[in-house]
Amino acid sequence: MSVATPAQERELITLAVPVLNEEHYIGPCLESLLTQGDTYRLEILVLDGGSHDRTAGIVRAMAATHPEIRLVENPARLQSAAVNLAARVAAHESRVLLRADAHAWYPPGFVTGVVAALRAQEATSVVVPMLTLGREGMQRGIAAAQNSRLGNGGSAHRLGRRSEWVDHGHHAAFDRAFFLSVGGYDESFTHNEDAELDHRARAAGGRIWLCADHPVTYFPRKDLASLARQYMKHGAGRARTLLKHRLRPKPRQMAPVIALLGNVAALLVAPFWLPALLVPALYAALCLGWGGWLAFRRRDPWLAAAGPAAMVMHMAWGLGFLRSLLRHRGQRGFPVPASAG
């Protein structure tokens, strides 16, 4: 009769890491996850949506020396589909699914901490604060904008000052059975699939715990063009969530839309009434002045880019929201996805 070793007795936790062209981030991300096996055994599923850079090669090389890593093809290419796939193909014994972002770094004890919170609070999911970190240049200014109230609107998972029950947050750990029972992510969403799932989860009796003790470090986009594309998709996803579930937007969610409409209206009126230009001028002065003050206070010239970054985030989010609202306005209450299991 065989006797289980201490390693075999430890619980298995599944980590889902969606990737698409992440050659600059996937190595450090996986290295930070590999240090997490102090309390649990790990199954790290890297779900590749068809990368055409060195991402898959880096993962295969690391898997050769770390058998807990497994590269899985994600033909649907979306993050939502990747996490759903991980929930389906994870080892049968795995009861906890943890979503990890390739653009992030995970501190020692992260997995142990969030799984412990999941169990202690009897939650169906645990979310964590997200601290954005810029390494150099423009990325530092973008990170400062995303960490600020001007940029993030004061959302709980961006501030993360205390652990508490929340409606939504940056996804970390799930009770796998519950995740599958509510259908997982809606794979028609490219962005905001997390908030959409949180709404369905709470409607099904789920409870979401914000664990402030275990923040994630996230590395943002490096230029304003890619930042604009990202935030247009964020805004579009939020509009779809509101339409699908017939929800009212929160004031902080409408602020970028109001800023966009106000600036556009002022520019259209300005040829007939010049004082209208005061609206975009004051808006730009607020954002640019804040960025300049931040750069002066922290003695980092690149932080002045936080002002333009905040403006790009606001305008792109608002534009994406309005475009999606018009495109999907006739699809209110469309069906909830079938079970991910």
mmCIF file of C-alpha atoms in Angstrom, residues 186 188-189 196 199-200 238-247 325 327-337:
data_model
loop_
_atom_site.group_PDB
_atom_site.id
_atom_site.type_symbol
_atom_site.label_atom_id
_atom_site.label_comp_id
_atom_site.label_asym_id
_atom_site.label_seq_id
_atom_site.Cartn_x
_atom_site.Cartn_y
_atom_site.Cartn_z
ATOM 1 C CA ASP A 186 -19.669 35.472 -21.368
ATOM 2 C CA SER A 188 -19.024 37.329 -26.497
ATOM 3 C CA PHE A 189 -17.324 39.984 -24.317
ATOM 4 C CA GLU A 196 -20.627 41.113 -16.279
ATOM 5 C CA HIS A 199 -23.410 40.723 -11.732
ATOM 6 C CA ARG A 200 -24.627 37.241 -12.647
ATOM 7 C CA ARG A 238 -19.200 48.395 -19.802
ATOM 8 C CA ALA A 239 -21.996 49.580 -22.098
ATOM 9 C CA ARG A 240 -22.764 45.997 -23.112
ATOM 10 C CA THR A 241 -22.931 44.914 -19.469
ATOM 11 C CA LEU A 242 -25.361 47.707 -18.625
ATOM 12 C CA LEU A 243 -27.563 46.902 -21.622
ATOM 13 C CA LYS A 244 -27.508 43.161 -21.090
ATOM 14 C CA HIS A 245 -28.670 43.395 -17.486
ATOM 15 C CA ARG A 246 -30.650 46.651 -17.788
ATOM 16 C CA LEU A 247 -28.494 48.369 -15.182
ATOM 17 C CA LEU A 325 -24.491 51.737 -26.696
ATOM 18 C CA ARG A 327 -24.490 49.252 -31.678
ATOM 19 C CA HIS A 328 -26.104 47.018 -29.055
ATOM 20 C CA ARG A 329 -29.087 49.123 -28.017
ATOM 21 C CA GLY A 330 -31.493 46.551 -29.487
ATOM 22 C CA GLN A 331 -29.906 43.622 -27.641
ATOM 23 C CA ARG A 332 -31.034 44.356 -24.096
ATOM 24 C CA GLY A 333 -31.512 41.223 -22.050
ATOM 25 C CA PHE A 334 -29.804 38.871 -24.522
ATOM 26 C CA PRO A 335 -29.332 35.326 -23.205
ATOM 27 C CA VAL A 336 -26.988 34.379 -20.384
ATOM 28 C CA PRO A 337 -24.211 32.044 -21.670
#
